[in-house]
CSV table of C-alpha atoms and ligand atoms in Angstrom, one decimal:
chain,number,residue,atom,x,y,z
A,100,MET,CA,9.3,-4.1,-29.4
A,101,ALA,CA,11.3,-6.4,-27.0
A,102,ARG,CA,11.0,-4.7,-23.3
A,103,THR,CA,13.3,-5.2,-20.2
A,104,ILE,CA,11.2,-5.0,-17.2
A,105,MET,CA,12.8,-5.5,-13.6
A,106,HIS,CA,11.0,-6.2,-10.6
A,107,ILE,CA,12.6,-4.9,-7.2
A,108,ASP,CA,11.2,-6.2,-4.0
A,109,LEU,CA,13.0,-5.8,-0.6
A,110,ASP,CA,13.7,-8.6,1.7
A,111,ALA,CA,12.0,-9.2,4.9
A,112,PHE,CA,11.1,-5.5,4.8
A,113,PHE,CA,9.7,-4.7,8.3
A,114,VAL,CA,12.5,-7.0,9.8
A,115,SER,CA,15.4,-5.8,7.8
A,116,VAL,CA,14.4,-2.1,8.7
A,117,GLU,CA,14.6,-3.1,12.3
A,118,GLN,CA,17.8,-4.8,11.7
A,119,ALA,CA,19.4,-2.0,10.0
A,120,LEU,CA,18.7,0.1,13.1
A,121,ASN,CA,19.7,-2.5,15.6
A,122,PRO,CA,22.5,-4.7,14.2
A,123,GLU,CA,22.4,-6.8,17.2
A,124,LEU,CA,19.1,-8.4,15.6
A,125,LYS,CA,20.8,-9.3,12.4
A,126,GLY,CA,21.2,-13.1,11.7
A,127,LYS,CA,18.6,-13.9,14.2
A,128,PRO,CA,15.0,-15.2,13.9
A,129,VAL,CA,13.2,-12.0,14.3
A,130,VAL,CA,9.5,-11.2,13.9
A,131,VAL,CA,7.8,-7.9,13.6
A,132,GLY,CA,3.9,-7.7,14.3
A,133,GLY,CA,3.7,-7.7,18.3
A,134,LYS,CA,4.7,-9.4,21.4
A,135,PRO,CA,4.2,-13.2,21.3
A,136,ASP,CA,1.2,-13.0,23.8
A,137,HIS,CA,-0.7,-10.4,21.6
A,138,ARG,CA,-3.5,-11.6,19.5
A,139,GLY,CA,-1.9,-10.1,16.2
A,140,VAL,CA,-0.2,-11.7,13.5
A,141,VAL,CA,3.3,-11.9,11.9
A,142,ALA,CA,3.6,-8.8,9.7
A,143,SER,CA,7.3,-9.6,8.5
A,144,ALA,CA,9.7,-12.6,9.4
A,145,SER,CA,13.5,-12.8,9.1
A,146,TYR,CA,14.8,-15.7,6.8
A,147,GLU,CA,16.0,-17.3,10.2
A,148,ALA,CA,12.6,-17.3,11.5
A,149,ARG,CA,11.1,-18.7,8.2
A,150,ALA,CA,13.5,-21.7,8.6
A,151,PHE,CA,11.2,-22.5,11.6
A,152,GLY,CA,8.2,-22.4,9.4
A,153,LEU,CA,7.3,-18.9,10.5
A,154,TYR,CA,5.4,-16.5,7.7
A,155,ALA,CA,3.4,-13.5,7.4
A,156,GLY,CA,-0.2,-13.8,8.4
A,157,MET,CA,0.6,-16.6,11.0
A,158,PRO,CA,-0.8,-15.7,14.6
A,159,LEU,CA,2.0,-14.5,16.9
A,160,VAL,CA,1.0,-17.2,19.6
A,161,THR,CA,1.7,-20.0,17.0
A,162,ALA,CA,4.7,-18.2,15.8
A,163,SER,CA,6.1,-18.3,19.5
A,164,ARG,CA,5.2,-21.8,19.9
A,165,LEU,CA,7.2,-22.9,16.8
A,166,CYS,CA,10.1,-20.7,17.3
A,167,PRO,CA,10.2,-19.6,21.0
A,168,GLN,CA,13.8,-18.2,20.8
A,169,ALA,CA,12.5,-15.8,18.2
A,170,ILE,CA,12.8,-11.9,18.9
A,171,PHE,CA,9.3,-10.2,18.8
A,172,ILE,CA,9.2,-6.6,18.0
A,173,GLU,CA,6.0,-4.4,17.9
A,174,GLY,CA,7.3,-2.4,15.0
A,175,ASN,CA,6.8,1.4,13.8
A,176,PHE,CA,5.1,2.0,10.8
A,177,SER,CA,6.5,5.5,10.4
A,178,ARG,CA,9.8,3.9,10.0
A,179,TYR,CA,8.9,1.7,7.3
A,180,SER,CA,7.3,4.4,5.3
A,181,GLU,CA,10.3,6.4,5.5
A,182,ALA,CA,12.3,3.6,4.3
A,183,SER,CA,9.9,2.9,1.6
A,184,GLU,CA,10.1,6.7,0.3
A,185,LYS,CA,14.0,6.5,0.1
A,186,PHE,CA,13.8,3.1,-1.6
A,187,MET,CA,11.5,4.4,-4.2
A,188,ALA,CA,13.7,7.6,-4.7
A,189,ILE,CA,17.0,5.6,-5.3
A,190,LEU,CA,15.0,3.6,-8.1
A,191,ALA,CA,13.8,6.6,-9.5
A,192,ASP,CA,17.4,7.7,-10.0
A,193,PHE,CA,17.9,4.7,-12.2
A,194,SER,CA,14.6,5.2,-14.5
A,195,PRO,CA,11.8,7.5,-14.6
A,196,PHE,CA,9.6,4.5,-15.8
A,197,LEU,CA,9.1,3.5,-12.4
A,198,GLU,CA,6.0,1.9,-10.9
A,199,PRO,CA,5.7,1.6,-7.2
A,200,MET,CA,3.7,-1.2,-5.8
A,201,GLY,CA,2.8,-1.4,-2.5
A,202,ILE,CA,5.4,-0.4,0.1
A,203,ASP,CA,8.5,-2.4,-0.7
A,204,GLU,CA,8.3,-3.2,-4.2
A,205,ALA,CA,8.3,-1.7,-7.7
A,206,TYR,CA,8.5,-2.2,-11.4
A,207,LEU,CA,11.0,-0.5,-13.5
A,208,ASP,CA,11.2,-0.3,-17.3
A,209,ALA,CA,14.8,-0.6,-18.1
A,210,THR,CA,14.4,-1.2,-22.0
A,211,GLY,CA,17.4,0.5,-23.6
A,212,PHE,CA,19.4,1.0,-20.5
A,213,GLU,CA,21.6,-1.9,-21.0
A,214,SER,CA,24.3,0.5,-23.0
A,215,LEU,CA,24.0,3.1,-20.1
A,216,TYR,CA,25.3,0.5,-17.4
A,217,GLY,CA,27.1,-2.0,-19.5
A,218,SER,CA,24.7,-4.5,-19.0
A,219,ILE,CA,21.1,-5.1,-17.5
A,220,HIS,CA,22.9,-7.3,-15.0
A,221,GLN,CA,25.2,-4.6,-14.0
A,222,MET,CA,22.3,-2.1,-13.6
A,223,ALA,CA,20.6,-4.5,-11.3
A,224,LYS,CA,24.0,-4.6,-9.1
A,225,GLU,CA,24.1,-1.1,-9.1
A,226,ILE,CA,20.7,-0.8,-7.5
A,227,LYS,CA,21.2,-3.6,-5.2
A,228,LYS,CA,24.3,-1.9,-3.9
A,229,ARG,CA,22.9,1.6,-3.5
A,230,VAL,CA,20.0,0.1,-1.7
A,231,ARG,CA,22.6,-1.8,0.7
A,232,ASP,CA,24.8,1.2,1.0
A,233,GLU,CA,22.2,3.9,1.7
A,234,LEU,CA,19.4,2.0,3.6
A,235,GLY,CA,21.3,-1.1,4.9
A,236,LEU,CA,18.6,-3.2,3.0
A,237,SER,CA,18.8,-6.1,0.7
A,238,ALA,CA,16.8,-6.2,-2.5
A,239,SER,CA,16.0,-9.1,-4.7
A,240,VAL,CA,15.5,-8.4,-8.6
A,241,GLY,CA,13.7,-10.1,-11.1
A,242,ILE,CA,14.5,-9.2,-14.8
A,243,ALA,CA,12.3,-10.4,-17.8
A,244,ARG,CA,10.4,-9.3,-20.9
A,245,ASN,CA,7.6,-8.5,-18.8
A,246,LYS,CA,6.1,-7.5,-15.5
A,247,VAL,CA,4.6,-11.0,-14.5
A,248,VAL,CA,7.6,-13.0,-15.4
A,249,ALA,CA,10.0,-10.5,-13.6
A,250,LYS,CA,7.9,-10.6,-10.5
A,251,VAL,CA,8.1,-14.3,-10.2
A,252,ALA,CA,11.7,-14.3,-10.9
A,253,SER,CA,12.4,-11.8,-7.9
A,254,ASP,CA,10.3,-14.0,-5.7
A,255,LEU,CA,12.3,-17.0,-6.6
A,256,SER,CA,15.6,-15.5,-6.3
A,257,LYS,CA,14.8,-14.3,-2.7
A,258,PRO,CA,16.9,-13.4,-0.3
A,259,ASP,CA,19.5,-10.9,-1.9
A,260,GLY,CA,18.9,-12.3,-5.4
A,261,LEU,CA,19.1,-11.5,-8.9
A,262,LEU,CA,17.7,-13.5,-11.6
A,263,ILE,CA,17.3,-12.8,-15.3
A,264,VAL,CA,14.7,-14.9,-17.4
A,265,ALA,CA,16.2,-14.8,-21.0
A,266,THR,CA,13.9,-13.8,-23.8
A,267,GLY,CA,11.9,-16.6,-25.3
A,268,LYS,CA,12.5,-18.8,-21.9
A,269,GLU,CA,9.4,-17.5,-20.1
A,270,ARG,CA,7.1,-20.3,-20.4
A,271,SER,CA,9.8,-22.8,-19.7
A,272,PHE,CA,10.9,-20.9,-16.6
A,273,LEU,CA,7.4,-20.9,-15.1
A,274,ALA,CA,6.4,-24.4,-16.0
A,275,PRO,CA,7.9,-26.4,-13.2
A,276,LEU,CA,6.7,-23.9,-10.4
A,277,ALA,CA,3.8,-24.4,-8.2
A,278,ILE,CA,0.7,-22.5,-9.0
A,279,ASP,CA,0.8,-20.3,-6.0
A,280,LYS,CA,3.9,-18.8,-7.2
A,281,LEU,CA,2.0,-17.2,-10.2
A,282,PRO,CA,0.7,-13.5,-9.4
A,283,ARG,CA,-3.1,-13.2,-8.7
A,284,VAL,CA,-3.4,-17.0,-7.7
A,285,GLY,CA,-4.7,-16.6,-4.3
A,286,LYS,CA,-5.9,-19.1,-1.8
A,287,LYS,CA,-9.3,-19.5,-3.7
A,288,THR,CA,-8.1,-19.8,-7.2
A,289,GLU,CA,-5.3,-22.3,-5.9
A,290,GLN,CA,-7.9,-24.4,-4.2
A,291,ILE,CA,-10.1,-24.6,-7.3
A,292,LEU,CA,-6.9,-25.4,-9.4
A,293,ARG,CA,-5.9,-28.2,-7.0
A,294,GLY,CA,-9.3,-29.6,-7.1
A,295,LEU,CA,-9.0,-29.8,-10.9
A,296,GLY,CA,-5.7,-31.7,-10.4
A,297,ILE,CA,-3.6,-28.6,-11.7
A,298,ASN,CA,-0.6,-28.1,-9.5
A,299,THR,CA,2.1,-26.6,-11.4
A,300,ILE,CA,2.2,-23.3,-13.8
A,301,GLY,CA,3.1,-25.8,-16.6
A,302,GLU,CA,-0.3,-27.6,-16.0
A,303,LEU,CA,-2.0,-24.4,-15.9
A,304,SER,CA,-0.7,-23.3,-19.1
A,305,ASN,CA,-1.7,-26.6,-20.9
A,306,MET,CA,-5.5,-26.1,-19.7
A,307,PRO,CA,-7.8,-25.0,-22.6
A,308,LEU,CA,-8.7,-21.2,-22.3
A,309,SER,CA,-12.3,-22.4,-22.7
A,310,ALA,CA,-12.1,-24.6,-19.6
A,311,LEU,CA,-10.4,-21.6,-17.6
A,312,LYS,CA,-13.0,-19.5,-18.7
A,313,SER,CA,-15.9,-21.6,-17.7
A,314,HIS,CA,-14.3,-21.8,-14.1
A,315,PHE,CA,-13.2,-18.3,-13.7
A,316,GLY,CA,-14.9,-16.0,-16.1
A,317,VAL,CA,-12.7,-13.1,-17.6
A,318,PHE,CA,-10.1,-13.9,-14.9
A,319,GLY,CA,-9.5,-17.2,-16.7
A,320,GLU,CA,-7.9,-15.3,-19.7
A,321,VAL,CA,-5.5,-13.7,-17.3
A,322,LEU,CA,-4.6,-17.1,-15.8
A,323,HIS,CA,-4.0,-18.3,-19.3
A,324,LYS,CA,-1.8,-15.5,-20.4
A,325,PHE,CA,0.2,-15.4,-17.2
A,326,ALA,CA,0.8,-19.1,-17.0
A,327,ASN,CA,2.1,-18.9,-20.9
A,328,GLY,CA,4.5,-16.2,-19.6
A,329,ILE,CA,2.4,-13.5,-21.4
A,330,ASP,CA,1.9,-10.1,-20.0
A,331,ASP,CA,1.5,-6.9,-22.2
A,332,SER,CA,0.8,-4.4,-19.3
A,333,GLU,CA,3.0,-1.3,-19.3
A,334,VAL,CA,5.0,0.0,-16.4
A,335,LYS,CA,2.8,2.9,-15.5
A,336,PRO,CA,4.4,5.7,-13.4
A,337,PRO,CA,1.9,7.1,-11.0
A,338,SER,CA,1.1,10.4,-13.0
A,339,GLU,CA,-2.5,11.8,-12.8
A,340,THR,CA,-3.8,11.7,-9.1
A,341,LYS,CA,-6.2,8.9,-8.9
A,342,SER,CA,-6.6,9.5,-5.2
A,343,ILE,CA,-6.1,11.8,-2.3
A,344,SER,CA,-5.6,10.5,1.2
A,345,ARG,CA,-4.3,11.6,4.7
A,346,GLU,CA,-3.6,9.3,7.6
A,347,THR,CA,-1.8,9.5,10.9
A,348,THR,CA,-0.4,6.8,13.2
A,349,PHE,CA,-1.3,7.7,17.1
A,350,GLY,CA,1.3,7.9,19.5
A,351,LYS,CA,-0.7,5.7,21.8
A,352,ASP,CA,-3.3,3.1,20.4
A,353,THR,CA,-6.7,4.4,21.3
A,354,ARG,CA,-10.4,3.4,21.5
A,355,ASP,CA,-11.5,7.0,22.2
A,356,ARG,CA,-14.3,7.5,19.7
A,357,PRO,CA,-14.6,11.5,20.0
A,358,PHE,CA,-10.9,11.5,19.5
A,359,LEU,CA,-11.0,9.3,16.7
A,360,LYS,CA,-13.8,11.3,15.2
A,361,ALA,CA,-12.0,14.5,15.8
A,362,THR,CA,-9.0,13.2,14.0
A,363,LEU,CA,-11.1,12.1,11.2
A,364,ARG,CA,-12.5,15.5,10.8
A,365,TYR,CA,-9.1,16.8,10.5
A,366,LEU,CA,-8.1,14.4,7.9
A,367,SER,CA,-11.3,14.9,6.0
A,368,GLU,CA,-10.7,18.7,5.9
A,369,ARG,CA,-7.1,18.1,4.5
A,370,VAL,CA,-8.3,15.7,1.7
A,371,GLY,CA,-11.2,18.1,0.9
A,372,ALA,CA,-8.9,21.2,0.7
A,373,GLU,CA,-6.6,19.3,-1.6
A,374,LEU,CA,-9.5,17.9,-3.7
A,375,ARG,CA,-10.7,21.4,-4.2
A,376,GLU,CA,-7.3,22.6,-4.9
A,377,ARG,CA,-7.0,20.1,-7.8
A,378,GLY,CA,-10.5,21.2,-9.0
A,379,LYS,CA,-11.7,17.6,-8.8
A,380,LEU,CA,-14.8,15.8,-7.4
A,381,ALA,CA,-14.8,12.4,-6.0
A,382,ARG,CA,-17.1,9.5,-6.1
A,383,CYS,CA,-15.5,7.0,-3.4
A,384,VAL,CA,-14.6,7.6,0.2
A,385,THR,CA,-12.2,5.1,1.8
A,386,LEU,CA,-11.7,4.8,5.4
A,387,LYS,CA,-8.5,2.9,6.5
A,388,LEU,CA,-7.8,1.6,9.9
A,389,ARG,CA,-4.8,-0.1,11.5
A,390,TYR,CA,-5.6,-2.1,15.0
A,391,ALA,CA,-2.9,-2.5,17.7
A,392,ASP,CA,-2.0,-5.9,16.2
A,393,PHE,CA,-1.3,-4.4,12.9
A,394,THR,CA,-4.4,-5.8,11.0
A,395,THR,CA,-5.2,-3.1,8.6
A,396,ILE,CA,-8.8,-2.9,7.0
A,397,THR,CA,-10.3,-0.4,4.5
A,398,ARG,CA,-14.0,0.2,4.1
A,399,ARG,CA,-15.5,1.9,1.0
A,400,HIS,CA,-18.5,3.7,0.3
A,401,THR,CA,-19.7,5.1,-3.1
A,402,LEU,CA,-21.4,8.5,-3.4
A,403,LYS,CA,-24.7,8.7,-5.0
A,404,GLN,CA,-23.2,12.1,-6.5
A,405,SER,CA,-19.6,12.9,-7.0
A,406,ASN,CA,-18.7,15.6,-4.3
A,407,ASP,CA,-16.0,17.6,-2.9
A,408,ALA,CA,-17.2,18.8,0.5
A,409,ASP,CA,-15.4,18.3,3.8
A,410,GLN,CA,-18.9,17.5,5.3
A,411,THR,CA,-19.6,14.7,3.0
A,412,ILE,CA,-16.1,13.0,3.2
A,413,PHE,CA,-16.4,13.3,7.1
A,414,ASP,CA,-19.9,12.0,7.2
A,415,THR,CA,-19.1,9.0,5.1
A,416,GLY,CA,-16.0,8.3,7.2
A,417,VAL,CA,-17.8,8.4,10.3
A,418,GLN,CA,-20.4,6.0,9.2
A,419,LEU,CA,-17.5,3.5,8.0
A,420,LEU,CA,-15.9,4.3,11.4
A,421,ASN,CA,-18.8,3.4,13.5
A,422,ARG,CA,-19.4,0.2,11.5
A,423,ALA,CA,-15.9,-0.9,11.8
A,424,LEU,CA,-15.6,0.1,15.5
A,425,THR,CA,-18.7,-2.1,16.4
A,426,ALA,CA,-17.2,-4.9,14.5
A,427,GLN,CA,-13.8,-5.1,15.9
A,428,ARG,CA,-13.1,-4.0,19.5
A,429,GLN,CA,-9.3,-3.6,19.3
A,430,PRO,CA,-7.6,-0.2,20.0
A,431,VAL,CA,-6.7,1.7,16.8
A,432,ARG,CA,-3.1,2.6,16.1
A,433,LEU,CA,-3.6,4.5,12.7
A,434,ILE,CA,-6.6,6.2,11.2
A,435,GLY,CA,-6.8,7.4,7.4
A,436,ILE,CA,-9.2,8.7,5.0
A,437,GLY,CA,-9.1,9.0,1.3
A,438,VAL,CA,-11.2,9.8,-1.9
A,439,SER,CA,-10.7,8.1,-5.0
A,440,ASN,CA,-12.8,7.8,-8.5
A,441,LEU,CA,-12.0,11.4,-9.2
A,442,VAL,CA,-13.8,13.2,-11.9
A,443,GLU,CA,-13.9,16.7,-13.5
A,444,PRO,CA,-16.5,19.0,-12.3
A,445,LYS,CA,-18.5,19.6,-15.5
A,446,ARG,CA,-22.1,19.8,-15.2
A,447,GLN,CA,-22.7,17.7,-12.1
A,448,LEU,CA,-22.4,20.8,-10.2
A,449,ASP,CA,-25.6,22.3,-11.3
A,450,MET,CA,-27.2,19.2,-9.9
A,451,LEU,CA,-26.2,19.5,-6.5
A,452,ASP,CA,-29.1,20.2,-4.2
A,453,SER,CA,-29.2,23.7,-2.3
A,454,SER,CA,-27.9,22.3,1.1
A,455,ALA,CA,-24.8,20.7,-0.8
A,456,GLN,CA,-24.5,24.2,-2.6
A,457,ARG,CA,-24.2,25.9,0.7
A,458,TRP,CA,-21.6,23.3,2.0
A,459,ARG,CA,-19.5,24.2,-1.2
A,460,GLN,CA,-19.7,28.1,-0.4
A,461,LEU,CA,-18.5,27.4,3.1
A,462,ASP,CA,-15.7,25.1,2.2
A,463,ARG,CA,-14.4,27.7,-0.5
A,464,ALA,CA,-14.5,30.6,2.0
A,465,ILE,CA,-12.8,28.5,4.5
A,466,ASP,CA,-10.1,27.6,1.9
A,467,ARG,CA,-9.6,31.2,1.2
A,468,ILE,CA,-9.0,32.1,4.9
A,469,ARG,CA,-6.5,29.2,5.4
A,470,LYS,CA,-4.5,30.0,2.4
A,471,LYS,CA,-4.0,33.4,4.0
A,472,TYR,CA,-3.6,32.7,7.6
A,473,GLY,CA,-2.8,29.2,8.0
A,474,PHE,CA,-4.7,25.7,8.2
A,475,THR,CA,-5.6,26.1,11.8
A,476,ALA,CA,-6.7,29.7,11.6
A,477,ILE,CA,-10.2,28.2,11.2
A,478,GLN,CA,-11.3,25.1,13.0
A,479,THR,CA,-14.4,23.2,13.5
A,480,GLY,CA,-15.5,22.5,16.8
A,481,ARG,CA,-14.6,18.8,16.7
A,482,THR,CA,-10.9,19.4,15.7
A,483,LEU,CA,-10.3,21.9,18.6
A,484,ARG,CA,-9.5,19.3,20.9
A,485,LEU,CA,-6.6,18.0,18.8
A,486,LYS,CA,-4.7,21.2,19.7
A,487,ASP,CA,-3.6,19.5,23.0
A,488,ILE,CA,-2.4,16.3,21.2
A,489,PHE,CA,-0.7,17.1,18.0
A,490,PRO,CA,2.0,19.8,17.5
A,491,GLU,CA,0.7,22.6,15.6
A,492,THR,CA,2.5,24.8,12.9
A,493,GLU,CA,1.4,27.4,10.4
A,494,SER,CA,0.5,24.7,8.0
A,495,GLY,CA,-1.6,22.5,10.3
A,496,TYR,CA,-1.2,19.9,12.7
A,497,THR,CA,2.1,17.8,12.5
A,498,LEU,CA,0.9,14.3,11.9
A,499,GLN,CA,2.9,11.3,12.1
A,500,THR,CA,2.7,10.4,8.5
A,501,PRO,CA,1.4,13.7,6.8
A,502,SER,CA,0.9,12.5,3.3
A,503,LEU,CA,2.0,8.9,3.0
A,504,SER,CA,-0.2,8.2,0.1
A,505,ARG,CA,-1.4,10.3,-2.9
B,730,DCP,N1,3.3,-7.1,5.5
B,730,DCP,C1,2.2,-7.0,6.3
B,730,DCP,N2,1.3,-8.3,6.5
B,730,DCP,C2,1.4,-9.2,5.7
B,730,DCP,C3,2.2,-9.1,4.6
B,730,DCP,C4,3.1,-8.0,4.5
B,730,DCP,O1,2.2,-6.2,7.6
B,730,DCP,N3,0.5,-10.2,5.9
B,730,DCP,C5,4.1,-6.1,5.5
B,730,DCP,C6,5.4,-6.4,6.3
B,730,DCP,C7,6.3,-6.7,5.1
B,730,DCP,C8,5.9,-5.8,4.1
B,730,DCP,O2,4.5,-5.6,4.3
B,730,DCP,O3,7.7,-6.6,5.5
B,730,DCP,C9,6.2,-6.3,2.6
B,730,DCP,O4,5.7,-7.5,2.3
B,730,DCP,P1,6.5,-8.7,1.6
B,730,DCP,O5,5.2,-9.6,1.2
B,730,DCP,O6,7.1,-8.4,0.5
B,730,DCP,O7,7.1,-9.5,2.7
B,730,DCP,P2,8.6,-9.1,3.2
B,730,DCP,O8,9.2,-7.9,2.5
B,730,DCP,O9,8.6,-9.1,4.9
B,730,DCP,O10,9.4,-10.5,3.0
B,730,DCP,P3,10.1,-11.0,1.4
B,730,DCP,O11,11.5,-11.2,1.8
B,730,DCP,O12,9.3,-12.3,1.2
B,730,DCP,O13,9.7,-10.0,0.4
B,731,CA,CA1,9.4,-7.8,0.3
């Protein structure tokens, strides 16, 4: 069946949120990421700043040299995640077939919605209008019969664009574009392709599949399909919980290891409690850190055996944290911990060793007490010191971003 897929992406997202809050910044070269003397990189640049050659990922020092008159802003991540949630909520009003991708973009399956709005073009205009009226942000929309072409279209239409690729024209639409416009073509792939004399998506689409496979393995098939404007993947609403995570931004960037560990302990306990509540076991533990310059890293560890114990989540998190802090000396602005690769308990439980069994019993006893008396009714030694730092309520400490990601 022919589908109608929309890709919606906010323009210069971090910068636009700042401009919506402070209209004096509008129409000017603005950079979010930090002050120009910081070691960090540009997170988001306004289109006025891009005219000077600035782009995301460029060192702030270089950015200030190319465009000294730019306004440099540290940024405030909780503002962006709040705007992101509102953006996704607006989109969900238009179609339940919604797949959020990252913080400021989403795919929406609008198949059959034409009649509801008069036309697909009209529907896209109404989405853009609500985003502008309610959030003060501009969105670019690409529409096509599949996800990959819709994404390229929204990107090409930026800023504040709306581009529809007619059915049957996917291949000819993509053909003249540079290969780096194609999703999944990163720096490395681009380099290899250019080395082979392939510079446009059209040239890529004409490469024999066998040649692509010999250079890229199974990824060669993806490249072949994408370059030919083919993508059968569905818009998948995030239904089943695939991961559980908790994170928080600090009021002040910190290097204080005991404090970071105390926070990690608390977040691990929140993750563990939800994991047990959902009756799942996790196989992977992921630590997330954002440094003072906004660089964000994630470090993952796969457990030998799936587990749901606070202690296991925490211990794994601490190992990952210690390694990360040794490698990078900047202060930390955000810490988060998550579990993924969730499985049903089944028989694996019987195989847990006796110390793991004891942790399980303890966790469950604590869960029961917390359900009755509130999350902070029982605290492990480590988390006690958080009392003086985070506001405390019945249901736990009030973190900056209580449950950003699920
Ligand atoms: N981001 C970041 N570091 C990067 C890239 C992006 O912190 N290297 C953040 C800031 C962006 C947001 O993610 O505002 C969304 O990323 P996009 O790639 O969509 O970039 P923008 O929304 O800023 O610009 P565009 O108009 O090109 O979409
Ligand atoms: Ca964007």
